[in-house]
Short mmCIF file of C-alpha atoms and ligand atoms in Angstrom, two decimals:
data_model
loop_
_atom_site.label_atom_id
_atom_site.label_comp_id
_atom_site.label_asym_id
_atom_site.label_seq_id
_atom_site.Cartn_x
_atom_site.Cartn_y
_atom_site.Cartn_z
CA MET A 14 0.94 -2.15 24.82
CA ASN A 15 3.89 -1.60 22.50
CA GLU A 16 4.13 -3.30 19.13
CA LEU A 17 7.31 -4.93 17.88
CA GLY A 18 9.64 -2.26 16.50
CA GLU A 19 8.19 0.73 18.34
CA VAL A 20 10.93 0.77 20.99
CA SER A 21 13.85 -0.32 18.79
CA LEU A 22 12.94 1.34 15.46
CA GLY A 23 10.57 4.10 16.51
CA ARG A 24 7.72 2.59 14.49
CA SER A 25 5.75 -0.64 14.49
CA LEU A 26 6.73 -3.46 12.16
CA ILE A 27 3.09 -4.53 11.98
CA VAL A 28 0.81 -3.22 9.24
CA ARG A 29 -2.95 -3.63 9.40
CA HIS A 30 -5.55 -2.90 6.74
CA PRO A 31 -9.25 -3.57 7.32
CA GLY A 32 -10.36 -6.91 5.92
CA LYS A 33 -6.81 -8.15 5.25
CA GLU A 34 -4.33 -10.34 7.10
CA PRO A 35 -1.75 -8.35 9.10
CA ALA A 36 1.51 -7.74 7.25
CA LEU A 37 5.04 -6.57 8.03
CA ALA A 38 6.27 -3.06 7.24
CA GLY A 39 8.98 -3.46 4.65
CA SER A 40 10.38 -1.88 1.54
CA ARG A 41 10.92 -2.86 -2.08
CA CYS A 42 13.40 -1.54 -4.58
CA PRO A 43 11.60 -0.45 -7.78
CA GLU A 44 14.70 -1.39 -9.82
CA CYS A 45 15.70 -4.85 -8.63
CA GLY A 46 12.70 -5.84 -6.49
CA ASP A 47 14.81 -6.42 -3.36
CA VAL A 48 12.38 -6.69 -0.39
CA ARG A 49 13.56 -5.92 3.15
CA ILE A 50 12.23 -5.84 6.72
CA PRO A 51 12.52 -3.36 8.34
CA MET A 52 12.08 -0.83 5.59
CA ARG A 53 15.16 0.60 3.88
CA THR A 54 15.15 4.08 2.41
CA ARG A 55 17.82 3.22 -0.22
CA CYS A 56 18.49 -0.04 -1.99
CA GLY A 57 21.65 -1.82 -0.87
CA ASN A 58 22.38 -3.00 -4.40
CA HIS A 59 22.40 0.38 -6.15
CA PRO A 60 21.52 4.04 -5.41
CA VAL A 61 17.74 3.97 -5.78
CA ASP A 62 15.10 5.05 -3.26
CA CYS A 63 12.99 2.14 -2.02
CA GLU A 64 9.22 2.27 -1.70
CA GLN A 65 7.08 1.09 1.20
CA PHE A 66 5.94 -2.48 0.77
CA ASP A 67 3.63 -4.54 2.96
CA VAL A 68 5.29 -7.94 3.30
CA GLY A 69 2.67 -10.69 3.57
CA GLY A 70 2.71 -13.09 6.53
CA ALA A 71 2.58 -16.34 4.56
CA GLY A 72 5.76 -18.35 4.46
CA THR A 73 7.71 -21.55 5.08
CA ILE A 74 9.82 -22.52 8.09
CA TYR A 75 13.51 -22.49 7.17
CA GLU A 76 14.78 -23.48 10.62
CA SER A 77 13.36 -23.66 14.12
CA VAL A 78 14.80 -23.84 17.62
CA HIS A 79 13.28 -24.56 21.02
CA ILE A 80 14.14 -21.80 23.49
CA SER A 81 14.15 -23.96 26.64
CA ILE A 82 15.66 -21.29 28.90
CA PRO A 83 13.50 -18.24 28.18
CA PRO A 84 15.28 -14.87 28.01
CA SER A 85 14.42 -11.89 30.19
CA GLY A 86 10.84 -10.82 29.54
CA PHE A 87 9.59 -14.36 28.92
CA GLU A 88 8.31 -16.84 31.50
CA ASN A 89 7.93 -20.05 29.51
CA PRO A 90 9.94 -21.94 26.92
CA PHE A 91 8.87 -21.34 23.32
CA TRP A 92 9.75 -22.09 19.71
CA ALA A 93 11.30 -19.55 17.38
CA GLY A 94 12.90 -19.68 13.99
CA PHE A 95 13.60 -18.27 10.58
CA ILE A 96 10.59 -17.99 8.27
CA ASP A 97 11.14 -17.67 4.53
CA LEU A 98 8.30 -15.29 3.65
CA ASP A 99 6.63 -15.77 0.27
CA ASP A 100 7.41 -12.10 -0.50
CA GLY A 101 11.15 -12.72 -0.15
CA PRO A 102 12.71 -11.82 3.20
CA ARG A 103 13.81 -14.35 5.83
CA PHE A 104 12.33 -13.22 9.16
CA PHE A 105 13.07 -14.42 12.71
CA ALA A 106 10.05 -14.76 15.00
CA GLN A 107 8.19 -16.98 17.43
CA ILE A 108 6.53 -20.11 16.06
CA ALA A 109 3.38 -21.27 17.81
CA CYS A 110 3.47 -24.83 19.17
CA ALA A 111 0.77 -26.01 21.56
CA ASP A 112 1.31 -28.82 24.08
CA GLY A 113 1.18 -32.15 22.26
CA GLU A 114 1.79 -30.60 18.86
CA SER A 115 4.81 -31.84 16.87
CA ALA A 116 7.96 -29.71 16.83
CA PRO A 117 8.03 -27.09 14.06
CA LYS A 118 10.31 -28.20 11.26
CA HIS A 119 11.88 -27.13 8.00
CA GLY A 120 9.45 -26.88 5.10
CA GLU A 121 6.22 -26.48 7.07
CA ARG A 122 3.89 -23.74 5.86
CA VAL A 123 3.04 -20.94 8.28
CA GLN A 124 0.85 -17.84 8.48
CA MET A 125 1.58 -14.81 10.65
CA VAL A 126 -0.81 -13.69 13.34
CA VAL A 127 -0.31 -10.85 15.82
CA GLU A 128 -0.25 -11.85 19.49
CA ALA A 129 0.88 -10.45 22.81
CA ILE A 130 4.13 -12.17 23.81
CA GLY A 131 6.30 -11.85 26.90
CA THR A 132 5.57 -11.44 30.60
CA ALA A 133 2.74 -9.25 31.83
CA ASP A 134 5.06 -6.37 32.71
CA ALA A 135 6.88 -6.51 29.36
CA GLN A 136 4.25 -7.60 26.86
CA VAL A 137 4.56 -6.58 23.24
CA LEU A 138 2.31 -7.23 20.26
CA ALA A 139 4.44 -9.21 17.86
CA PRO A 140 4.29 -11.47 14.82
CA VAL A 141 3.83 -15.14 15.72
CA PHE A 142 3.78 -17.79 13.01
CA LYS A 143 1.21 -20.59 13.13
CA ARG A 144 1.49 -23.69 11.04
CA VAL A 145 -1.12 -24.25 8.36
CA SER A 146 -1.65 -27.22 6.11
CA ASP A 147 -0.81 -26.77 2.46
CA ASP A 148 -4.50 -27.18 1.70
CA ALA A 149 -5.39 -24.29 4.02
CA ALA A 150 -2.67 -22.02 2.64
CA VAL A 151 -4.06 -19.23 0.50
ZN1 LIG B 202 17.69 -2.35 -6.00
#
């Protein structure tokens, strides 16, 4: 099964290290600290090479939307939205919402997990953000 980014970027966006939460493959500028996903080789602010940086999956929902007419490759409606990651970037991804659970909304804390999304013939391992209480946030 492909991972998000492998088809479009030629490499997975998901980073795994034993004993740690999965992260996103990004970059950071050693000069200004600008963090980006996917990784940039050069900083957009000035001519400096960026370094690889694992962007953590903890963040806060900036905005969410219910995708009621699923696009090609998806069978069921789902929630998606922009997540303001604690490490800096704003990232668009699916937001988990079980039946009976309240709609995801601005300001709720989330943690990234990696799950298979999409229909059986087009599944991809991708970041999905699950809501966590502030008390449970690390
Ligand atoms: Zn920079």
